[in-house]
PDB file of C-alpha atoms and ligand atoms in Angstrom:
ATOM      1  CA  UNK W   1      -4.431  -2.112 -20.785  1.00 34.00           C
ATOM      2  CA  UNK W   2      -4.760  -4.936 -18.272  1.00 35.00           C
ATOM      3  CA  UNK W   3      -2.611  -5.466 -15.266  1.00 38.00           C
ATOM      4  CA  UNK W   4      -2.722  -8.475 -12.982  1.00 42.00           C
ATOM      5  CA  UNK W   5      -0.534  -8.840  -9.934  1.00 45.00           C
ATOM      6  CA  UNK W   6       0.601 -12.224 -11.166  1.00 51.00           C
ATOM      7  CA  UNK W   7       0.636 -15.767 -10.054  1.00 61.00           C
ATOM      8  CA  UNK W   8      -0.866 -15.545  -6.554  1.00 75.00           C
ATOM      9  CA  UNK W   9      -4.607 -15.948  -5.978  1.00 84.00           C
ATOM     10  CA  UNK W  10      -6.273 -13.515  -3.515  1.00 87.00           C
ATOM     11  CA  UNK W  11      -6.527 -16.230  -0.855  1.00 90.00           C
ATOM     12  CA  UNK W  12      -2.781 -16.900  -1.201  1.00 87.00           C
ATOM     13  CA  UNK W  13      -1.984 -13.171  -0.888  1.00 87.00           C
ATOM     14  CA  UNK W  14      -4.131 -13.039   2.264  1.00 91.00           C
ATOM     15  CA  UNK W  15      -2.408 -16.091   3.765  1.00 90.00           C
ATOM     16  CA  UNK W  16       0.973 -14.619   2.898  1.00 87.00           C
ATOM     17  CA  UNK W  17       0.202 -11.441   4.845  1.00 90.00           C
ATOM     18  CA  UNK W  18      -1.257 -13.433   7.732  1.00 93.00           C
ATOM     19  CA  UNK W  19       2.132 -15.158   7.959  1.00 89.00           C
ATOM     20  CA  UNK W  20       4.151 -11.948   7.525  1.00 88.00           C
ATOM     21  CA  UNK W  21       2.143  -9.980  10.145  1.00 92.00           C
ATOM     22  CA  UNK W  22       4.390 -10.704  13.168  1.00 90.00           C
ATOM     23  CA  UNK W  23       7.496  -9.333  11.419  1.00 88.00           C
ATOM     24  CA  UNK W  24       5.886  -6.783   9.077  1.00 89.00           C
ATOM     25  CA  UNK W  25       6.637  -3.600  11.021  1.00 92.00           C
ATOM     26  CA  UNK W  26      10.222  -4.620  11.791  1.00 89.00           C
ATOM     27  CA  UNK W  27      10.849  -5.536   8.146  1.00 84.00           C
ATOM     28  CA  UNK W  28       9.412  -2.199   7.015  1.00 86.00           C
ATOM     29  CA  UNK W  29      11.770  -0.241   9.243  1.00 86.00           C
ATOM     30  CA  UNK W  30      14.794  -2.307   8.174  1.00 82.00           C
ATOM     31  CA  UNK W  31      13.988  -2.361   4.445  1.00 79.00           C
ATOM     32  CA  UNK W  32      13.395   1.380   4.257  1.00 83.00           C
ATOM     33  CA  UNK W  33      15.996   2.308   6.903  1.00 84.00           C
ATOM     34  CA  UNK W  34      13.161   4.062   8.744  1.00 85.00           C
ATOM     35  CA  UNK W  35      12.251   6.320   5.815  1.00 91.00           C
ATOM     36  CA  UNK W  36       8.763   4.828   5.461  1.00 92.00           C
ATOM     37  CA  UNK W  37       7.540   7.091   8.273  1.00 93.00           C
ATOM     38  CA  UNK W  38       8.351  10.267   6.339  1.00 95.00           C
ATOM     39  CA  UNK W  39       6.868   8.852   3.082  1.00 96.00           C
ATOM     40  CA  UNK W  40       3.640   8.086   4.937  1.00 97.00           C
ATOM     41  CA  UNK W  41       3.552  11.606   6.367  1.00 97.00           C
ATOM     42  CA  UNK W  42       4.058  13.136   2.913  1.00 97.00           C
ATOM     43  CA  UNK W  43       1.315  10.903   1.474  1.00 98.00           C
ATOM     44  CA  UNK W  44      -1.303  11.962   4.018  1.00 98.00           C
ATOM     45  CA  UNK W  45      -0.257  15.620   3.831  1.00 98.00           C
ATOM     46  CA  UNK W  46      -0.906  15.453   0.086  1.00 98.00           C
ATOM     47  CA  UNK W  47      -4.493  14.208   0.310  1.00 98.00           C
ATOM     48  CA  UNK W  48      -5.989  14.487   3.816  1.00 98.00           C
ATOM     49  CA  UNK W  49      -7.549  17.633   5.218  1.00 98.00           C
ATOM     50  CA  UNK W  50      -8.803  18.021   8.789  1.00 98.00           C
ATOM     51  CA  UNK W  51     -12.317  16.620   9.152  1.00 98.00           C
ATOM     52  CA  UNK W  52     -12.083  14.419   6.032  1.00 98.00           C
ATOM     53  CA  UNK W  53     -13.623  10.947   6.054  1.00 98.00           C
ATOM     54  CA  UNK W  54     -10.605   8.882   5.011  1.00 99.00           C
ATOM     55  CA  UNK W  55     -10.380   5.287   3.821  1.00 99.00           C
ATOM     56  CA  UNK W  56      -6.961   3.673   4.132  1.00 98.00           C
ATOM     57  CA  UNK W  57      -7.315   0.583   1.934  1.00 98.00           C
ATOM     58  CA  UNK W  58      -4.920  -2.351   2.377  1.00 98.00           C
ATOM     59  CA  UNK W  59      -4.141  -0.789   5.756  1.00 98.00           C
ATOM     60  CA  UNK W  60      -2.089  -3.755   7.006  1.00 98.00           C
ATOM     61  CA  UNK W  61      -0.749  -3.050  10.504  1.00 98.00           C
ATOM     62  CA  UNK W  62      -2.197   0.461  10.323  1.00 98.00           C
ATOM     63  CA  UNK W  63       0.688   2.926  10.118  1.00 97.00           C
ATOM     64  CA  UNK W  64      -0.666   4.937   7.165  1.00 98.00           C
ATOM     65  CA  UNK W  65      -4.162   5.036   8.704  1.00 98.00           C
ATOM     66  CA  UNK W  66      -2.626   6.362  11.917  1.00 98.00           C
ATOM     67  CA  UNK W  67      -0.718   9.026   9.948  1.00 98.00           C
ATOM     68  CA  UNK W  68      -4.019  10.019   8.267  1.00 98.00           C
ATOM     69  CA  UNK W  69      -5.685  10.364  11.655  1.00 98.00           C
ATOM     70  CA  UNK W  70      -2.816  12.562  12.881  1.00 98.00           C
ATOM     71  CA  UNK W  71      -3.500  14.763   9.843  1.00 98.00           C
ATOM     72  CA  UNK W  72      -7.036  15.305  11.190  1.00 98.00           C
ATOM     73  CA  UNK W  73      -8.985  12.646   9.266  1.00 98.00           C
ATOM     74  CA  UNK W  74     -11.786  10.406  10.577  1.00 98.00           C
ATOM     75  CA  UNK W  75     -10.215   7.203   9.425  1.00 99.00           C
ATOM     76  CA  UNK W  76     -11.415   3.756   8.415  1.00 99.00           C
ATOM     77  CA  UNK W  77      -8.706   1.160   7.769  1.00 98.00           C
ATOM     78  CA  UNK W  78      -9.576  -1.836   5.603  1.00 98.00           C
ATOM     79  CA  UNK W  79      -7.607  -5.012   4.976  1.00 98.00           C
ATOM     80  CA  UNK W  80      -8.423  -8.631   4.182  1.00 97.00           C
ATOM     81  CA  UNK W  81      -5.743 -10.157   6.409  1.00 97.00           C
ATOM     82  CA  UNK W  82      -7.068 -10.801   9.942  1.00 98.00           C
ATOM     83  CA  UNK W  83      -3.530 -11.072  11.352  1.00 97.00           C
ATOM     84  CA  UNK W  84      -2.433  -7.709   9.918  1.00 97.00           C
ATOM     85  CA  UNK W  85      -5.663  -6.091  11.216  1.00 98.00           C
ATOM     86  CA  UNK W  86      -5.142  -7.616  14.650  1.00 98.00           C
ATOM     87  CA  UNK W  87      -1.844  -5.682  14.899  1.00 98.00           C
ATOM     88  CA  UNK W  88      -3.518  -2.501  13.639  1.00 98.00           C
ATOM     89  CA  UNK W  89      -6.246  -2.806  16.313  1.00 98.00           C
ATOM     90  CA  UNK W  90      -3.590  -2.895  19.014  1.00 98.00           C
ATOM     91  CA  UNK W  91      -2.235   0.466  17.799  1.00 98.00           C
ATOM     92  CA  UNK W  92      -5.461   2.517  17.704  1.00 98.00           C
ATOM     93  CA  UNK W  93      -8.939   2.232  19.160  1.00 97.00           C
ATOM     94  CA  UNK W  94     -10.221   5.410  17.499  1.00 98.00           C
ATOM     95  CA  UNK W  95      -9.746   4.237  13.920  1.00 98.00           C
ATOM     96  CA  UNK W  96     -12.455   1.916  12.610  1.00 98.00           C
ATOM     97  CA  UNK W  97     -10.749  -1.264  11.406  1.00 98.00           C
ATOM     98  CA  UNK W  98     -12.727  -3.237   8.831  1.00 98.00           C
ATOM     99  CA  UNK W  99     -11.958  -6.701   7.472  1.00 98.00           C
ATOM    100  CA  UNK W 100     -12.782  -6.550   3.778  1.00 98.00           C
ATOM    101  CA  UNK W 101     -11.609  -6.764   0.198  1.00 97.00           C
ATOM    102  CA  UNK W 102     -10.416  -3.744  -1.733  1.00 97.00           C
ATOM    103  CA  UNK W 103     -11.942  -5.321  -4.843  1.00 96.00           C
ATOM    104  CA  UNK W 104     -15.440  -5.183  -3.293  1.00 97.00           C
ATOM    105  CA  UNK W 105     -15.296  -2.291  -0.835  1.00 98.00           C
ATOM    106  CA  UNK W 106     -18.153  -2.601   1.692  1.00 98.00           C
ATOM    107  CA  UNK W 107     -19.018   1.102   1.472  1.00 98.00           C
ATOM    108  CA  UNK W 108     -21.621   3.221  -0.326  1.00 98.00           C
ATOM    109  CA  UNK W 109     -20.689   5.271  -3.382  1.00 98.00           C
ATOM    110  CA  UNK W 110     -19.247   8.705  -2.537  1.00 98.00           C
ATOM    111  CA  UNK W 111     -18.846   7.982   1.177  1.00 98.00           C
ATOM    112  CA  UNK W 112     -15.251   9.228   1.688  1.00 99.00           C
ATOM    113  CA  UNK W 113     -13.438  12.535   1.069  1.00 98.00           C
ATOM    114  CA  UNK W 114      -9.994  10.989   0.718  1.00 99.00           C
ATOM    115  CA  UNK W 115      -8.434   7.564   0.249  1.00 98.00           C
ATOM    116  CA  UNK W 116      -4.923   6.300   0.791  1.00 98.00           C
ATOM    117  CA  UNK W 117      -3.170   3.050  -0.079  1.00 98.00           C
ATOM    118  CA  UNK W 118       0.330   2.376   1.212  1.00 97.00           C
ATOM    119  CA  UNK W 119       2.368  -0.398  -0.400  1.00 93.00           C
ATOM    120  CA  UNK W 120      -0.900  -2.179  -1.056  1.00 93.00           C
ATOM    121  CA  UNK W 121      -1.965  -1.774  -4.691  1.00 93.00           C
ATOM    122  CA  UNK W 122       1.001  -3.892  -5.812  1.00 87.00           C
ATOM    123  CA  UNK W 123      -0.616  -6.871  -4.104  1.00 87.00           C
ATOM    124  CA  UNK W 124      -4.141  -6.379  -5.369  1.00 90.00           C
ATOM    125  CA  UNK W 125      -4.926  -9.085  -7.894  1.00 86.00           C
ATOM    126  CA  UNK W 126      -6.949  -6.869 -10.249  1.00 91.00           C
ATOM    127  CA  UNK W 127      -5.374  -3.416  -9.989  1.00 93.00           C
ATOM    128  CA  UNK W 128      -7.712  -1.658 -12.415  1.00 95.00           C
ATOM    129  CA  UNK W 129     -10.760  -2.897 -10.549  1.00 96.00           C
ATOM    130  CA  UNK W 130      -9.213  -1.878  -7.218  1.00 97.00           C
ATOM    131  CA  UNK W 131      -8.582   1.653  -8.521  1.00 98.00           C
ATOM    132  CA  UNK W 132     -12.166   1.855  -9.832  1.00 98.00           C
ATOM    133  CA  UNK W 133     -13.432   0.836  -6.377  1.00 98.00           C
ATOM    134  CA  UNK W 134     -11.448   3.686  -4.806  1.00 98.00           C
ATOM    135  CA  UNK W 135     -12.937   6.136  -7.333  1.00 98.00           C
ATOM    136  CA  UNK W 136     -16.430   4.810  -6.572  1.00 98.00           C
ATOM    137  CA  UNK W 137     -16.294   5.337  -2.792  1.00 98.00           C
ATOM    138  CA  UNK W 138     -14.861   8.865  -3.096  1.00 98.00           C
ATOM    139  CA  UNK W 139     -17.021  11.970  -3.432  1.00 98.00           C
ATOM    140  CA  UNK W 140     -16.467  13.826  -6.720  1.00 98.00           C
ATOM    141  CA  UNK W 141     -13.372  15.917  -6.042  1.00 98.00           C
ATOM    142  CA  UNK W 142     -12.199  13.446  -3.369  1.00 98.00           C
ATOM    143  CA  UNK W 143      -8.461  12.817  -3.328  1.00 98.00           C
ATOM    144  CA  UNK W 144      -6.509   9.588  -3.543  1.00 98.00           C
ATOM    145  CA  UNK W 145      -2.883   9.056  -2.523  1.00 98.00           C
ATOM    146  CA  UNK W 146      -1.081   5.878  -3.547  1.00 98.00           C
ATOM    147  CA  UNK W 147       2.316   5.132  -2.082  1.00 97.00           C
ATOM    148  CA  UNK W 148       4.109   2.239  -3.734  1.00 93.00           C
ATOM    149  CA  UNK W 149       7.514   0.760  -4.369  1.00 86.00           C
ATOM    150  CA  UNK W 150       8.586   1.314  -7.946  1.00 84.00           C
ATOM    151  CA  UNK W 151      11.580   0.416 -10.099  1.00 75.00           C
ATOM    152  CA  UNK W 152      14.254   3.082 -10.502  1.00 72.00           C
ATOM    153  CA  UNK W 153      15.963   3.386 -13.871  1.00 71.00           C
ATOM    154  CA  UNK W 154      18.929   5.613 -12.959  1.00 71.00           C
ATOM    155  CA  UNK W 155      22.131   5.152 -10.989  1.00 71.00           C
ATOM    156  CA  UNK W 156      20.376   3.382  -8.139  1.00 70.00           C
ATOM    157  CA  UNK W 157      19.035   0.582 -10.344  1.00 74.00           C
ATOM    158  CA  UNK W 158      21.836  -1.980  -9.678  1.00 77.00           C
ATOM    159  CA  UNK W 159      21.784  -1.335  -5.903  1.00 74.00           C
ATOM    160  CA  UNK W 160      18.028  -1.623  -5.936  1.00 72.00           C
ATOM    161  CA  UNK W 161      18.193  -5.013  -7.657  1.00 74.00           C
ATOM    162  CA  UNK W 162      20.797  -6.220  -5.162  1.00 76.00           C
ATOM    163  CA  UNK W 163      18.660  -5.004  -2.242  1.00 74.00           C
ATOM    164  CA  UNK W 164      15.304  -6.404  -3.362  1.00 70.00           C
ATOM    165  CA  UNK W 165      16.414  -9.528  -5.180  1.00 73.00           C
ATOM    166  CA  UNK W 166      19.091 -10.704  -2.730  1.00 74.00           C
ATOM    167  CA  UNK W 167      19.158  -8.926   0.618  1.00 75.00           C
ATOM    168  CA  UNK W 168      15.435  -8.587   1.372  1.00 72.00           C
ATOM    169  CA  UNK W 169      14.687 -12.304   0.777  1.00 72.00           C
ATOM    170  CA  UNK W 170      17.755 -13.137   2.900  1.00 74.00           C
ATOM    171  CA  UNK W 171      16.501 -10.924   5.742  1.00 71.00           C
ATOM    172  CA  UNK W 172      13.173 -12.690   5.402  1.00 68.00           C
ATOM    173  CA  UNK W 173      14.882 -16.032   5.990  1.00 71.00           C
ATOM    174  CA  UNK W 174      16.312 -15.006   9.356  1.00 70.00           C
ATOM    175  CA  UNK W 175      13.039 -13.553  10.702  1.00 68.00           C
ATOM    176  CA  UNK W 176      10.188 -15.789  11.880  1.00 64.00           C
ATOM    177  CA  UNK W 177       7.474 -15.849   9.204  1.00 62.00           C
ATOM    178  CA  UNK W 178       9.685 -13.809   6.937  1.00 62.00           C
ATOM    179  CA  UNK W 179      10.185 -16.493   4.282  1.00 60.00           C
ATOM    180  CA  UNK W 180       7.172 -14.937   2.545  1.00 66.00           C
ATOM    181  CA  UNK W 181       9.403 -11.961   1.711  1.00 68.00           C
ATOM    182  CA  UNK W 182      10.781 -13.942  -1.199  1.00 67.00           C
ATOM    183  CA  UNK W 183       7.499 -12.887  -2.851  1.00 66.00           C
ATOM    184  CA  UNK W 184       8.380  -9.185  -2.615  1.00 67.00           C
ATOM    185  CA  UNK W 185      10.939  -8.871  -5.454  1.00 64.00           C
ATOM    186  CA  UNK W 186       8.582 -10.631  -7.878  1.00 66.00           C
ATOM    187  CA  UNK W 187       5.634  -8.438  -6.899  1.00 67.00           C
ATOM    188  CA  UNK W 188       7.724  -5.287  -7.418  1.00 65.00           C
ATOM    189  CA  UNK W 189       9.063  -6.436 -10.791  1.00 66.00           C
ATOM    190  CA  UNK W 190       5.556  -7.182 -12.059  1.00 68.00           C
ATOM    191  CA  UNK W 191       4.140  -3.837 -11.000  1.00 76.00           C
ATOM    192  CA  UNK W 192       3.678  -1.083 -13.635  1.00 83.00           C
ATOM    193  CA  UNK W 193       6.085   1.868 -13.625  1.00 87.00           C
ATOM    194  CA  UNK W 194       4.938   5.303 -12.401  1.00 92.00           C
ATOM    195  CA  UNK W 195       3.730   6.565 -15.811  1.00 93.00           C
ATOM    196  CA  UNK W 196       1.772   3.386 -16.423  1.00 93.00           C
ATOM    197  CA  UNK W 197       0.175   3.538 -12.972  1.00 95.00           C
ATOM    198  CA  UNK W 198      -0.812   7.166 -13.630  1.00 96.00           C
ATOM    199  CA  UNK W 199      -2.467   5.999 -16.878  1.00 97.00           C
ATOM    200  CA  UNK W 200      -4.382   3.246 -15.067  1.00 96.00           C
ATOM    201  CA  UNK W 201      -5.605   5.781 -12.499  1.00 97.00           C
ATOM    202  CA  UNK W 202      -6.902   7.942 -15.350  1.00 98.00           C
ATOM    203  CA  UNK W 203      -8.802   4.989 -16.855  1.00 97.00           C
ATOM    204  CA  UNK W 204     -10.260   4.169 -13.426  1.00 97.00           C
ATOM    205  CA  UNK W 205     -11.907   7.579 -13.013  1.00 94.00           C
ATOM    206  CA  UNK W 206      -9.292   9.933 -11.584  1.00 98.00           C
ATOM    207  CA  UNK W 207      -8.183  13.308 -12.947  1.00 98.00           C
ATOM    208  CA  UNK W 208      -5.398  15.783 -12.056  1.00 98.00           C
ATOM    209  CA  UNK W 209      -3.020  12.850 -11.627  1.00 98.00           C
ATOM    210  CA  UNK W 210       0.552  13.548 -10.680  1.00 98.00           C
ATOM    211  CA  UNK W 211       3.334  11.675  -8.980  1.00 97.00           C
ATOM    212  CA  UNK W 212       6.610  12.279  -7.239  1.00 96.00           C
ATOM    213  CA  UNK W 213       9.289   9.808  -6.331  1.00 93.00           C
ATOM    214  CA  UNK W 214      11.366   9.419  -3.187  1.00 90.00           C
ATOM    215  CA  UNK W 215      14.641   7.754  -2.289  1.00 84.00           C
ATOM    216  CA  UNK W 216      16.161   7.983  -5.758  1.00 81.00           C
ATOM    217  CA  UNK W 217      13.037   6.673  -7.480  1.00 84.00           C
ATOM    218  CA  UNK W 218      12.465   3.609  -5.300  1.00 83.00           C
ATOM    219  CA  UNK W 219       9.111   4.786  -3.972  1.00 92.00           C
ATOM    220  CA  UNK W 220       6.417   6.743  -5.821  1.00 95.00           C
ATOM    221  CA  UNK W 221       3.502   8.764  -4.450  1.00 98.00           C
ATOM    222  CA  UNK W 222       0.667   9.163  -6.963  1.00 98.00           C
ATOM    223  CA  UNK W 223      -2.151  11.566  -6.236  1.00 98.00           C
ATOM    224  CA  UNK W 224      -5.365  12.152  -8.144  1.00 98.00           C
ATOM    225  CA  UNK W 225      -8.887  13.501  -7.811  1.00 98.00           C
ATOM    226  CA  UNK W 226     -12.078  11.500  -8.306  1.00 98.00           C
ATOM    227  CA  UNK W 227     -14.262  12.910 -11.085  1.00 96.00           C
TER     228      UNK W 227
HETATM  229  C1  LIG O 301       2.555  -4.542   2.059  1.00 77.78           C
HETATM  230  S1  LIG O 301       1.110  -4.474   3.065  1.00 77.78           S
HETATM  231  C2  LIG O 301       0.885  -2.729   3.324  1.00 77.78           C
HETATM  232  C3  LIG O 301       0.337  -2.371   4.676  1.00 77.78           C
HETATM  233  C4  LIG O 301       0.191  -0.898   5.005  1.00 77.78           C
HETATM  234  N1  LIG O 301      -0.690  -0.205   4.089  1.00 77.78           N
HETATM  235  C5  LIG O 301       1.499  -0.160   5.077  1.00 77.78           C
HETATM  236  O1  LIG O 301       1.577   0.951   4.556  1.00 77.78           O
HETATM  237  O2  LIG O 301       2.440  -0.670   5.685  1.00 77.78           O
HETATM  238  C6  LIG O 301      -0.146  -4.860   1.895  1.00 77.78           C
HETATM  239  C7  LIG O 301      -1.486  -5.145   2.546  1.00 77.78           C
HETATM  240  O3  LIG O 301      -2.466  -5.235   1.502  1.00 77.78           O
HETATM  241  C8  LIG O 301      -3.436  -6.185   1.917  1.00 77.78           C
HETATM  242  N2  LIG O 301      -4.205  -6.576   0.729  1.00 77.78           N
HETATM  243  C9  LIG O 301      -3.752  -7.092  -0.426  1.00 77.78           C
HETATM  244  N3  LIG O 301      -4.767  -7.303  -1.290  1.00 77.78           N
HETATM  245  C10 LIG O 301      -5.896  -6.883  -0.652  1.00 77.78           C
HETATM  246  C11 LIG O 301      -7.265  -6.826  -1.012  1.00 77.78           C
HETATM  247  N4  LIG O 301      -7.692  -7.251  -2.203  1.00 77.78           N
HETATM  248  N5  LIG O 301      -8.144  -6.346  -0.120  1.00 77.78           N
HETATM  249  C12 LIG O 301      -7.739  -5.923   1.107  1.00 77.78           C
HETATM  250  N6  LIG O 301      -6.450  -5.957   1.518  1.00 77.78           N
HETATM  251  C13 LIG O 301      -5.544  -6.432   0.649  1.00 77.78           C
HETATM  252  C14 LIG O 301      -2.615  -7.274   2.563  1.00 77.78           C
HETATM  253  O4  LIG O 301      -3.382  -8.096   3.431  1.00 77.78           O
HETATM  254  C15 LIG O 301      -1.559  -6.453   3.306  1.00 77.78           C
HETATM  255  O5  LIG O 301      -1.918  -6.202   4.648  1.00 77.78           O
END
């Protein structure tokens, strides 16, 4: 099974996030009505143990990396957007912030105990390769936690479509740099559902895969163990 994030080339995705960086945190809070903080906490609680070496890939402005550090991890945050990383650096001087590509992680095999990705895998151009990179840098038995927007099928589905297809792009228009948010609905629609993502994680070298959803199925947290 192949999955590609769609029409944007990696350099375009990077430029998009460079443009979004100034409004990213504000948009996150508004779009999730502040719930993203508790999802991040649940994600790190699921995979990080005190003393773990943790990689937060696609760390953006750093909030999930910071949550992982609060959980007791020694954290490295990696992202390929200099503008997103610049914001992350302002938030923590104890986390190591690395500019790099999740598709070619600049780390040795088996060099982390846990890895997290928050709202990042959706944007990675070759998802299967990105997942395999995460498996590679984890020690056998290392844990991965992937937090991602997903598409609900139940009662919330029409509200979800209204929110992501109409309101989020509109919000993007009124915020400086936010026009790039018109990309969000398309990236969510293209992304595999939770069962499919679990299957891709299995093919990439993870076992004991499970997921739970939050906010009526709008967000999914997948966890797995590197074999
Ligand atoms: C929606 S943001 C998520 C930021 C953060 N993890 C959070 O939880 O808010 C997605 C991030 O993924 C990064 N990204 C996308 N593809 C990447 C890749 N191949 N390598 C590194 N970073 C990537 C983007 O630059 C962006 O900062």
